XYZ file of C-alpha atoms in Angstrom:
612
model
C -72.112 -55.753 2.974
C -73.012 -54.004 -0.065
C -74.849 -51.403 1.720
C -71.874 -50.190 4.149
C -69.164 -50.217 1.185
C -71.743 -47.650 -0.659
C -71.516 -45.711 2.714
C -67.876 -46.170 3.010
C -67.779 -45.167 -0.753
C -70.092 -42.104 -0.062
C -67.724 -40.877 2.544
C -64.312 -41.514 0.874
C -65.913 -39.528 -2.857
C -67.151 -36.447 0.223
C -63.504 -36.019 0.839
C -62.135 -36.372 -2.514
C -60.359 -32.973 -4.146
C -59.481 -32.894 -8.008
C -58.282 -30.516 -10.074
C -61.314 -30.315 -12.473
C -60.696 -27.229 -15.887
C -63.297 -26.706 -18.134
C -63.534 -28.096 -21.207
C -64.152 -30.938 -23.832
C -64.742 -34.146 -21.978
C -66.016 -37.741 -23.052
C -68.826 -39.385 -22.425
C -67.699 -41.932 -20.683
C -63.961 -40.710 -20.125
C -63.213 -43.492 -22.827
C -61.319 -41.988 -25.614
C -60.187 -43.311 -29.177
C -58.378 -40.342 -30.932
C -56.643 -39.186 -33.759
C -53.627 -37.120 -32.887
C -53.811 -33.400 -32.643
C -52.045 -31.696 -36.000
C -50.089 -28.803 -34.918
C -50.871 -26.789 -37.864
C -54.650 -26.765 -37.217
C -56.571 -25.333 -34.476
C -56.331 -27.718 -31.977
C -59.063 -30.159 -31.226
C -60.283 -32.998 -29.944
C -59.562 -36.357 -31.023
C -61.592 -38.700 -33.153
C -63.070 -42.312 -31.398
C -62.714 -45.063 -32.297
C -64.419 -45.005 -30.053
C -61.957 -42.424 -31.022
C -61.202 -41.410 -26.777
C -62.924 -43.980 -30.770
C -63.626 -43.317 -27.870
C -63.606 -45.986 -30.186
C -61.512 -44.998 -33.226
C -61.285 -46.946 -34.425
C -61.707 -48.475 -35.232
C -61.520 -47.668 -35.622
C -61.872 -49.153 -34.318
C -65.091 -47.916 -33.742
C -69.303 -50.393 -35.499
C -72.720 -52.602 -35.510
C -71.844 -56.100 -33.931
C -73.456 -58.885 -35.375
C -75.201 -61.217 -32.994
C -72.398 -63.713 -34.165
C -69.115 -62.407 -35.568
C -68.690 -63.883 -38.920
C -65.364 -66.701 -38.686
C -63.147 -66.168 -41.676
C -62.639 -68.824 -43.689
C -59.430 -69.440 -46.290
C -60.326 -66.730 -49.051
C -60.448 -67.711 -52.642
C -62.753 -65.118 -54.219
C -64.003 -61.513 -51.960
C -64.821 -59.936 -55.539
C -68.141 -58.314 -55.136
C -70.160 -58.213 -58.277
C -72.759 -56.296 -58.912
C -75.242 -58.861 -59.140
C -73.594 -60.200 -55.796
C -74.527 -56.604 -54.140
C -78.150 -56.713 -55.567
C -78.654 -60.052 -53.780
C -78.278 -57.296 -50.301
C -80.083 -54.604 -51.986
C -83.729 -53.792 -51.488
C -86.153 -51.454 -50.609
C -85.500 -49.649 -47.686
C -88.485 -48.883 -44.904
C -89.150 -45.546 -43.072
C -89.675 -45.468 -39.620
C -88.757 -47.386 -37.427
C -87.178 -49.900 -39.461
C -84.915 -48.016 -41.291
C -81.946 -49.892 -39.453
C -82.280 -53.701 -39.452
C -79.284 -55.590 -37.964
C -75.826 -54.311 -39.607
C -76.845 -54.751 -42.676
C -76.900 -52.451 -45.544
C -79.928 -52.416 -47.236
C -79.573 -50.794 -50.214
C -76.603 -48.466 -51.847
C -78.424 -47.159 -54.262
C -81.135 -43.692 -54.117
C -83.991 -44.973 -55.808
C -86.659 -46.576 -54.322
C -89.000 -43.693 -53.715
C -88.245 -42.039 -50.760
C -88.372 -38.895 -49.782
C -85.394 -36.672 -51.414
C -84.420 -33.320 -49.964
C -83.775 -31.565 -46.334
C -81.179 -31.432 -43.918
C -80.515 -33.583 -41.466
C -79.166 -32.312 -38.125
C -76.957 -35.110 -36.353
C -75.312 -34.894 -32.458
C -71.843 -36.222 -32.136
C -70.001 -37.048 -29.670
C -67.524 -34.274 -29.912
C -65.788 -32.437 -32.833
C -63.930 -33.896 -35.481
C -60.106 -33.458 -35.549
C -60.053 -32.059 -38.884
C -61.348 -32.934 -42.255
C -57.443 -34.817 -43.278
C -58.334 -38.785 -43.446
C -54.524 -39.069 -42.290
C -55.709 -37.810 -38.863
C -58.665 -39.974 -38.483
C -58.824 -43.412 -36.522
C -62.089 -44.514 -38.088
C -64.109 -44.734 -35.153
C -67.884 -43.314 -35.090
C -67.392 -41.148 -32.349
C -65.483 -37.913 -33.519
C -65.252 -38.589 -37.613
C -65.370 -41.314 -39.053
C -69.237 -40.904 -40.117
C -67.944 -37.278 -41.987
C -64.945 -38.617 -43.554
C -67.263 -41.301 -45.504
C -69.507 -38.513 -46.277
C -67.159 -36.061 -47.744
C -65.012 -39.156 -49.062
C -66.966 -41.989 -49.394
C -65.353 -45.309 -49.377
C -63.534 -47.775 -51.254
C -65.608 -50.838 -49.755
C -68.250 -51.168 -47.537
C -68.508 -54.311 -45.162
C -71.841 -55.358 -44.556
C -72.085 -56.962 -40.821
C -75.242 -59.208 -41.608
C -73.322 -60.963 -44.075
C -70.111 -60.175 -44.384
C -69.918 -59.478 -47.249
C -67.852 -56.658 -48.922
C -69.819 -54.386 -50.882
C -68.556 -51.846 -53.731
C -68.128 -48.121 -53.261
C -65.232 -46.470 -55.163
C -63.987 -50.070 -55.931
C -65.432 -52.511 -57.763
C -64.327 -55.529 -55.243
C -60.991 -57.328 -54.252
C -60.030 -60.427 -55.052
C -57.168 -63.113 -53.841
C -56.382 -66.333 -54.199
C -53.317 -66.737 -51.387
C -54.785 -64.139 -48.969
C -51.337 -62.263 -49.893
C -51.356 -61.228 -53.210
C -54.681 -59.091 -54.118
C -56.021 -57.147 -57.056
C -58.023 -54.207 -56.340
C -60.603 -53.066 -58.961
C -62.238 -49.337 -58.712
C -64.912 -48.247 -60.131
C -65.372 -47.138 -64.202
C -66.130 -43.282 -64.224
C -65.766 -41.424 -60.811
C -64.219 -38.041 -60.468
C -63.137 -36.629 -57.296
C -64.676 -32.751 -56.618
C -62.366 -31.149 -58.387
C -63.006 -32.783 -61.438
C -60.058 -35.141 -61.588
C -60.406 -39.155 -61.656
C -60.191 -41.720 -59.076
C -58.135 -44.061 -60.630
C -54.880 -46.281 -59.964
C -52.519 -42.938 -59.940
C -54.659 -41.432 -57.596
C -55.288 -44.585 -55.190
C -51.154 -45.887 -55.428
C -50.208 -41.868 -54.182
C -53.156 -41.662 -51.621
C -50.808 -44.917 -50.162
C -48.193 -43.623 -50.722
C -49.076 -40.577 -48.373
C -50.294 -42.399 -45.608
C -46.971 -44.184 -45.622
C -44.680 -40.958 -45.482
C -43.762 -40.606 -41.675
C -44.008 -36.848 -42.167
C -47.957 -37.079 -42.742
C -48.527 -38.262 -39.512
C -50.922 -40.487 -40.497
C -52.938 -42.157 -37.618
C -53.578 -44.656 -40.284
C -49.814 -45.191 -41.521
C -49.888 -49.191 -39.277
C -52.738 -50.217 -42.034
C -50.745 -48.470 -44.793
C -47.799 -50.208 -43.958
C -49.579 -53.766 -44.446
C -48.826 -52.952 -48.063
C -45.616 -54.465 -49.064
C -45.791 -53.335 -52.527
C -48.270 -51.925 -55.646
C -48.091 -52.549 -58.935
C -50.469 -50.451 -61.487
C -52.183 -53.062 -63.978
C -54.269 -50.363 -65.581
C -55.798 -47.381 -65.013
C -58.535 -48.717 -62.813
C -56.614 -52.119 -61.421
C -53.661 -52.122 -58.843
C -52.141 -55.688 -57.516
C -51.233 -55.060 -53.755
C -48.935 -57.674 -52.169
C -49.368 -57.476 -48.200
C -46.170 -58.047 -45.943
C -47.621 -61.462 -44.835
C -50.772 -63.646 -45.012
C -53.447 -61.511 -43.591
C -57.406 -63.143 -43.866
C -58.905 -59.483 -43.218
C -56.848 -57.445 -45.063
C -59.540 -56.097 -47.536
C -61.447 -54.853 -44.724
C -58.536 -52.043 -44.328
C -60.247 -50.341 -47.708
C -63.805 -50.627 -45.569
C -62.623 -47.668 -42.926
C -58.990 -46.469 -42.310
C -57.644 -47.027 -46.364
C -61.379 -46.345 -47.710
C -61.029 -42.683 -47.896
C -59.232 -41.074 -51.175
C -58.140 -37.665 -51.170
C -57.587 -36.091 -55.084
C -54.084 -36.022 -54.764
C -54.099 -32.809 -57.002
C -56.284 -30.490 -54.873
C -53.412 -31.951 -51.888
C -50.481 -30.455 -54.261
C -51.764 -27.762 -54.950
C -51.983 -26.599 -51.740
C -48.710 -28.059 -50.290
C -46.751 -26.177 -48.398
C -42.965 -26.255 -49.893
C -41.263 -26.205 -46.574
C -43.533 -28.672 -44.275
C -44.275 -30.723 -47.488
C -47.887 -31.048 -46.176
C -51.377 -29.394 -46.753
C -52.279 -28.395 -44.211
C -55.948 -26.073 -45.472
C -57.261 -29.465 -46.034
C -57.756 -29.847 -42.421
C -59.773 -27.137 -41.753
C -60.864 -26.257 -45.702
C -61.530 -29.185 -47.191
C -62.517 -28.364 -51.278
C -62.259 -30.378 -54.129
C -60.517 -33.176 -52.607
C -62.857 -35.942 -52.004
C -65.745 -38.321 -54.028
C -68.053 -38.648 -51.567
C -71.977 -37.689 -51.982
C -71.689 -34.591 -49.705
C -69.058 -31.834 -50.371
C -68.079 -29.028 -47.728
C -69.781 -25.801 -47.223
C -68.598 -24.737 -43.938
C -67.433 -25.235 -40.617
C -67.519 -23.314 -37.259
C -65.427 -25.035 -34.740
C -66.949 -26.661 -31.956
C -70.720 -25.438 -33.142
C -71.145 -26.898 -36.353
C -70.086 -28.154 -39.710
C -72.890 -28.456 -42.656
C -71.531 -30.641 -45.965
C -74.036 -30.202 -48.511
C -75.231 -32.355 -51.602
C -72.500 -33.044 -53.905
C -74.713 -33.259 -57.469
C -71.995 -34.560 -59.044
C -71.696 -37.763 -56.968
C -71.457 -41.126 -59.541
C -74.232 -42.476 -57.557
C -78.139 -41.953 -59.539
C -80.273 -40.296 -57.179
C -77.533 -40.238 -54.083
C -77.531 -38.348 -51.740
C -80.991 -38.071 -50.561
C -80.498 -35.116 -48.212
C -79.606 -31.706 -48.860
C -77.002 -31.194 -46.925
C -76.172 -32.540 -43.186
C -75.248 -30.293 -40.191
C -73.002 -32.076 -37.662
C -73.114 -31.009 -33.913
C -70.711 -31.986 -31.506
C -72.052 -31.842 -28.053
C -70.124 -33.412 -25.754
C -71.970 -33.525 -22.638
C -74.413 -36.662 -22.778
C -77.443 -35.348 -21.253
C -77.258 -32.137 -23.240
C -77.193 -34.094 -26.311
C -80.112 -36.370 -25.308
C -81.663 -33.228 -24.145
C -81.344 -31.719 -27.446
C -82.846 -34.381 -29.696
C -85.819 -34.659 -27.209
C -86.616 -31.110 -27.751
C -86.479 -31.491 -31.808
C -82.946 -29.854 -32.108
C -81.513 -33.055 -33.472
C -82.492 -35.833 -36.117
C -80.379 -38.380 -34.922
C -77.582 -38.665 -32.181
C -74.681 -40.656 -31.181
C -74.514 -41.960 -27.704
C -72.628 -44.141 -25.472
C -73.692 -43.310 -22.645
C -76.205 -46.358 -20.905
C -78.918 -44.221 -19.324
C -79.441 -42.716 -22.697
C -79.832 -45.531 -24.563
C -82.123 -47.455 -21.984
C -84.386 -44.069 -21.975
C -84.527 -44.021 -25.444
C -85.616 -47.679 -25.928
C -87.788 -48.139 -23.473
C -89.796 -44.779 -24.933
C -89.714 -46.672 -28.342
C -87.738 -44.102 -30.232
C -85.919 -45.281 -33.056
C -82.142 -46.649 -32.040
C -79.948 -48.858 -33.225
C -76.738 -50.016 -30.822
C -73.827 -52.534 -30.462
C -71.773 -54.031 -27.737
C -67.845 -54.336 -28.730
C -65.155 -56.430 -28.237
C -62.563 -55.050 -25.457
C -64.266 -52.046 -25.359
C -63.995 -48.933 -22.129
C -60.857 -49.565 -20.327
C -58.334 -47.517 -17.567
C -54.933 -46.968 -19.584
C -51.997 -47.904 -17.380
C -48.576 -46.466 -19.073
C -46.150 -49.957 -18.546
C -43.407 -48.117 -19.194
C -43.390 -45.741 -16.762
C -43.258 -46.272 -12.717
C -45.129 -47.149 -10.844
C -47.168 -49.415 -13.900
C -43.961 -51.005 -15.503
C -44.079 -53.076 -12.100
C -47.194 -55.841 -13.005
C -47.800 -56.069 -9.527
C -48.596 -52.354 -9.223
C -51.058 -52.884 -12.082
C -52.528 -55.983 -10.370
C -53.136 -54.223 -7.005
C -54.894 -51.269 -9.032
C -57.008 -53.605 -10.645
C -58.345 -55.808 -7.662
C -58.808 -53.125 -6.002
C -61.616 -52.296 -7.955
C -65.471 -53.300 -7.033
C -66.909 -53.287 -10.464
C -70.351 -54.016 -9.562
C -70.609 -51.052 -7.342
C -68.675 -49.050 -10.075
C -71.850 -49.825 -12.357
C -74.279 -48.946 -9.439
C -72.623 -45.636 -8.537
C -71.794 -44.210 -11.952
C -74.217 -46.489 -14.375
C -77.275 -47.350 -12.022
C -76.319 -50.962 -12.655
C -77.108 -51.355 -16.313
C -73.789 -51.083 -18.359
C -71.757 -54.458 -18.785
C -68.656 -55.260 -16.472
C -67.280 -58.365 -17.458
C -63.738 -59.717 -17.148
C -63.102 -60.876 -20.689
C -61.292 -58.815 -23.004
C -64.055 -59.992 -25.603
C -67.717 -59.191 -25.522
C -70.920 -61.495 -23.661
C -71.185 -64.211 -26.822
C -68.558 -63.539 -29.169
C -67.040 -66.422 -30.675
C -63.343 -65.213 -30.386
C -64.374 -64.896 -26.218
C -61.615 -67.639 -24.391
C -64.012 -68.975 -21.664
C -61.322 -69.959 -19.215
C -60.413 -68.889 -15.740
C -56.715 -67.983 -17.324
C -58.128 -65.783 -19.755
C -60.396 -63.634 -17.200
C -58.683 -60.402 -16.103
C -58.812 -59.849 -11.843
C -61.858 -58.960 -10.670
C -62.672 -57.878 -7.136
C -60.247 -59.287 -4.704
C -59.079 -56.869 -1.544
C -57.147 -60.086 -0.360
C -55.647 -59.822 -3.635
C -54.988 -56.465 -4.018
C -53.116 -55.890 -0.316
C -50.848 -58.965 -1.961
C -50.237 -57.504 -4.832
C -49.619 -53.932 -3.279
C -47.265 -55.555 -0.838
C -45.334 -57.020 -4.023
C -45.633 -54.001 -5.541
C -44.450 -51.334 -3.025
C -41.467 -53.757 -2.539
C -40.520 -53.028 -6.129
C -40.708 -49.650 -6.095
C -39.048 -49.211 -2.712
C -41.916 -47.078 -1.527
C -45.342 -46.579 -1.406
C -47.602 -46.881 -4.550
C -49.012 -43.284 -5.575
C -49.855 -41.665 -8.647
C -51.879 -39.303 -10.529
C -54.512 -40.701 -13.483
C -55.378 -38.295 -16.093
C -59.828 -38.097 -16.636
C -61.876 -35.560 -18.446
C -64.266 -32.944 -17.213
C -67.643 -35.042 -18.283
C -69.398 -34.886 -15.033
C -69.966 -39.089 -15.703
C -66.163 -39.023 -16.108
C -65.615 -37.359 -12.920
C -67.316 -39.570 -11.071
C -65.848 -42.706 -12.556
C -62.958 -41.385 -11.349
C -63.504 -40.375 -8.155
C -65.304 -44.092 -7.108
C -61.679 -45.499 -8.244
C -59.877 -42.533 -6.234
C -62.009 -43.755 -3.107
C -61.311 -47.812 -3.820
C -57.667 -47.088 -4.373
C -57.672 -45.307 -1.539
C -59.439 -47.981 0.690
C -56.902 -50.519 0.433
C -53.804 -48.413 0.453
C -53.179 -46.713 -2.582
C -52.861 -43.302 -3.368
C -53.897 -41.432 -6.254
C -55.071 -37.667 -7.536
C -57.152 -37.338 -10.705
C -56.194 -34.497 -13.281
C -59.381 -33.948 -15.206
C -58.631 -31.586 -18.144
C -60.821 -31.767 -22.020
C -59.883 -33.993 -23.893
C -57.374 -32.919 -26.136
C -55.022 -32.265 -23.504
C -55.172 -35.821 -21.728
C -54.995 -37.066 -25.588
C -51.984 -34.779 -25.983
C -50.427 -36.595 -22.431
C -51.145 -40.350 -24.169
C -49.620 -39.384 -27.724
C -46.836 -37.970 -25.682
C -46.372 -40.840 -23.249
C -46.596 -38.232 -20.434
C -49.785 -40.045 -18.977
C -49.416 -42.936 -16.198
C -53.144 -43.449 -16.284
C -56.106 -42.093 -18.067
C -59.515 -43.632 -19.282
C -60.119 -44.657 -22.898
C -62.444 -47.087 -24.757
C -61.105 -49.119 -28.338
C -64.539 -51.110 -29.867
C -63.350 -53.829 -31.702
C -65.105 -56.339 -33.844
C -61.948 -58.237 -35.207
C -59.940 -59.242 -32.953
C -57.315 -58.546 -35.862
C -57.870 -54.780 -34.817
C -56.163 -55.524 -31.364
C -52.405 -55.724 -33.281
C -52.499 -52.185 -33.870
C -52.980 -51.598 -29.950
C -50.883 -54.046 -28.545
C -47.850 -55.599 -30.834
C -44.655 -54.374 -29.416
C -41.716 -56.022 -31.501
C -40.561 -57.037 -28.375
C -37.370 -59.261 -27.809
C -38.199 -59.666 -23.956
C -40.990 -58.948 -21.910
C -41.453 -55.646 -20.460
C -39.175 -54.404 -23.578
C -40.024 -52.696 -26.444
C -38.753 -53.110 -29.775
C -38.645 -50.160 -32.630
C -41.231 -52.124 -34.568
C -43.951 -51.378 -31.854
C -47.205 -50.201 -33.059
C -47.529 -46.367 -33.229
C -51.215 -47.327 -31.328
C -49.515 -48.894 -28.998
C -49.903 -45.898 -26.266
C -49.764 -48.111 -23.014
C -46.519 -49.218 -24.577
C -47.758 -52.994 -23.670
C -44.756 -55.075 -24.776
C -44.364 -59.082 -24.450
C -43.165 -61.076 -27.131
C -45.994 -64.105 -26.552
C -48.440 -61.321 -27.046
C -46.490 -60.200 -30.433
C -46.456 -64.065 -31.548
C -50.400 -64.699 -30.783
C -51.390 -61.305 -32.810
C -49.131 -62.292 -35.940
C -50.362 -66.131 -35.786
C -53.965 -64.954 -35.536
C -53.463 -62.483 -38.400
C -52.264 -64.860 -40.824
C -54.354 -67.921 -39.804
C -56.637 -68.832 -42.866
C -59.502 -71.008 -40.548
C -61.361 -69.756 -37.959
C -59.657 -72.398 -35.761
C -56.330 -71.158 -36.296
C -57.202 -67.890 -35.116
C -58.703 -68.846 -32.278
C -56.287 -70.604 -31.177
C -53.715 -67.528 -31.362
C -56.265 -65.337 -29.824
C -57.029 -67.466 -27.027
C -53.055 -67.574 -26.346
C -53.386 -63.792 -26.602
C -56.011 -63.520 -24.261
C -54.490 -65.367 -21.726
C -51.379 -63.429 -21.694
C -53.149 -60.284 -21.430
C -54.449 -61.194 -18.443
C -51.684 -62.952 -16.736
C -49.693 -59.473 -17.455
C -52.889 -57.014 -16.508
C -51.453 -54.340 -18.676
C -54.766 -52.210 -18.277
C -58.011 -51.928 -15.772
C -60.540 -53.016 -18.151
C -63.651 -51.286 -17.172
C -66.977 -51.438 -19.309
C -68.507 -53.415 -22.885
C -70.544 -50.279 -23.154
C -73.767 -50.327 -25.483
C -73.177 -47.536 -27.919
C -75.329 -46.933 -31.100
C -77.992 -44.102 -32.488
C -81.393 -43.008 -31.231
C -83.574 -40.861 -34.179
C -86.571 -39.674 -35.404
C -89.480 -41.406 -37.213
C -88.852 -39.447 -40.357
C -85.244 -40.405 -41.058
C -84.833 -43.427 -42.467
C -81.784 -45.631 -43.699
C -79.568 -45.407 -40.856
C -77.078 -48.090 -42.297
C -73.668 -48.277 -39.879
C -70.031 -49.328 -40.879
C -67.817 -52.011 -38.529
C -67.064 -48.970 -36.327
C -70.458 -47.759 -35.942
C -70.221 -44.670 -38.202
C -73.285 -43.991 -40.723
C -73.384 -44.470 -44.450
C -75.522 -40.508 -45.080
C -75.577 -41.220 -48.326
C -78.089 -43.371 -48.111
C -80.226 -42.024 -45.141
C -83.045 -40.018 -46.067
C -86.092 -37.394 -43.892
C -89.480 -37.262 -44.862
């Protein structure tokens, strides 16, 4: 059976035509991205997974093998003799990654200092403006915590918050919490980081005229008060068990808020240099030195950085190489350190050769957008037949050679927030089902079901697309592909112009998902003007909004579970998207760097990595 569908398949991708333009593409056509600014030179988004593609997170990050459960928070202040208890010395080779955790934050314990390290990414970074990053790994996150640093770092092994600008956060009603920063620490431009500067950084990320992709964690912040000069009380709009982690990726990054005014422009109100020319305005342990678009950018050591014997490296030279096997190709033949990669074959090569890597498998993860506003997807039965229609072992055969994960469940293989039950499994491969549901469906729409799904030019991408073309096609349903770079099909989501596209969100948290999917809905199918500004499929149900706002505010693991079950199961009564892959994504590098130590979306702590 298997072996004529293949044939069948063979034959339907032979007579398949798409209009393919060169360009940026994804690796996996999975795209988490921070939105294009119009007064840069336009790029490609960041990943999340960021296409985030994760991010972010980012969500794009390292999964522990067991998600930590939050628990009813009376005390996430992280002393310093707290952090020591994670601290140690950090091995070379091929243990220079153990886990998620974060070995060390401090430069001292002997190894090598000095050199550059040469890193592949995934593609280019939007710009160098936190507002405009999502905090995944793939396209900028791991730069904006090397120019930046961060104000807390999350520590997956034991989930524990660890200090970077801040000192730690503490709460004792999960509502009301005092942030404390850290004694001493000037941005580049020789100013302090300090309540003024944290309160306006905020404050910026609030102001709808930024832009910010991050302005939905922002807005968590009800109110500030400034208790000192290095101590700010933040209230959050509601009871929210994560909320400190927002200062671990999307909040972490401070910008000096005078090298920002000086540059603003008096008619946009924005700065827009800091994009593309990014001096004086962060704290991190590299600083900028250059950047030539879509070749390279190098940060170099910042000697000033508060940190005793941080960075380690020289300076860092970030690639972005978008095609998979050209990346993989180029750190085989020495012209890269260390690489990001999410695509399977990759990552099974590299292990199975012993080199150095260090992955994760998300939560939700690679999915096919489906716009459920917009005909023919605002009809669930249209976005049922697309979705049974699908054989997702023989997807992983064709484009995969059978190794990437295709489960059903919005959550990962063994995560604890993962609802077991039938009810909370999205459709799997069903023809029966599908020639039902187009039946339904094609009676809705008063004709036949046909459309045209966005993909980029990554020849992997291509051919995702095409072996859905051909299924679609085989029970009835017509559809074209559009494969254009990147920023263009990111332009068509951000715009709401797209019906379908691919795109990939990693998630840890499950908290992460009420950026993607709350609508503020007052009916289902209906959109309220409270709707997430991530929300891009424009998925809108108010049982959905109710699970994501119970589970954010639960204080026991059980409570949240509960909501996210509810969630779950809603999700996949509705089928608001084609969930496609739980990719394994991660790092392959050489024996001489060591310290690879990744955030909750995957991206790498540099200051602390180290050649020799």
């Amino acid at each position: 059976m298997r072996s004529r569908w293949l044939r069948l398949l063979a034959a339907l991708l032979a007579l398949a035509v798409f209009a393919v333009s060169c360009g940026n593409d994804d690796d996996d056509g999975a795209v988490v991205a921070g939105g294009p600014d119009p007064t840069a030179a336009p790029e490609a988004p960041a990943d999340d997974p960021e296409p985030s593609g994760s991010e972010p997170s980012d969500p794009e990050e390292e999964a522990p093998a067991e998600e930590p459960a939050p628990e009813p928070t009376e005390e996430v202040q992280v002393t310093q003799e707290e952090a020591e208890e994670v601290e140690g010395v950090v091995p070379t080779g091929n243990t220079g990654f153990i886990d998620g955790s974060i070995l060390s934050t401090e430069c001292t314990d002997g190894r090598p200092t000095g050199g550059t390290l040469t890193m592949g990414m995934f593609g280019e970074i939007t710009g160098w403006d936190p507002t405009l990053i999502q905090g995944g790994a793939s396209l900028g996150a791991t730069q904006m915590h090397a120019l930046y640093d961060a104000l807390l770092y999350l520590d997956l092994k034991t989930g524990q918050l660890i200090p970077g600008l801040a000192e730690g956060i503490t709460t004792e009603d999960n509502q009301e919490f005092v942030l404390t920063l850290r004694e001493g620490v000037n941005f580049t431009d020789g100013t302090p980081v300090n309540a003024d500067a944290f309160i306006w950084n905020v404050e910026h990320h609030q102001n709808p005229n930024a832009g910010s992709q991050s302005a939905q964690q922002a807005n968590l912040i009800a109110s500030m008060e400034k208790i000192d000069d290095l101590t700010i009380r933040l209230t959050a709009t509601s009871p929210n068990a994560v909320f400190p982690q927002i200062f671990t990726n999307r909040m972490a990054w401070l910008m000096s808020p005078t090298a920002y005014e000086d540059g603003r422009d008096p008619e946009t109100g924005l700065n827009s240099d800091i994009n593309i020319n990014p001096i004086g305005v962060g704290a991190g342990p590299f600083v900028f030195d250059s950047w030539v678009q879509d070749d390279q950018a190098v940060l170099v050591r910042n000697p000033d950085y508060f940190r005793e014997g941080c960075p380690y490296l020289d300076s860092v030279i970030f690639k972005p190489i978008i095609d998979p096997t050209q990346r993989y190709n180029a750190f085989n033949a020495g012209d890269l350190d260390i690489a990001f990669d999410r695509f399977p074959q990759n990552i099974v090569d590299a292990k199975e050769r012993g080199v150095n890597t260090a992955t994760r498998i998300d939560n939700h993860g690679g999915y096919w957008m489906l716009n459920n506003q917009k005909e023919p997807f605002n009809v669930r039965a249209c976005r049922a037949a697309v979705s049974y229609a699908i054989d997702y072992d023989t997807v992983n055969e064709v484009v995969w050679d059978g190794i990437n994960i295709m489960n059903r469940s919005l959550m990962r293989p063994g995560s604890p927030w993962t609802d077991p039950a039938p009810e909370a499994q999205l459709p799997g491969y069903d023809p029966d089902a599908a020639a039902a549901a187009l039946q339904e469906c094609e009676a809705e729409l008063g004709g036949p079901l046909d459309f045209e799904t966005f993909c980029t030019t990554s020849p992997e991408n291509v051919l995702l697309t095409e072996t859905f073309v051909a299924m679609w096609d085989a029970v009835g349903i017509s559809a074209t592909a559009k494969c254009v770079e990147v920023g263009e099909m990111v332009t068509a989501v951000f715009t709401g112009e797209a019906v379908a596209n691919p795109w990939a969100v990693p998630v840890g948290d499950p908290d992460y998902m009420y950026d993607m999917y709350y609508g503020d809905s007052p009916e289902d199918g209906v959109c309220g003007e409270g709707i997430s500004s991530r929300n891009w499929p424009k998925v809108c149900h108010p049982e959905l909004d109710e699970a994501l706002t119970a589970g954010r505010q639960g204080l026991t693991f059980e409570d949240r579970y509960e909501a996210y079950s509810r969630f779950q199961r809603k999700f996949a009564q509705e089928v608001p998207l084609i969930l496609t892959t739980k990719t394994e994504v991660g790092y392959y590098w050489i024996d001489e760097v060591s310290g690879v130590f990744q955030t909750e979306t995957g991206a790498l702590l540099l200051g602390f990595t180290a050649k020799g």
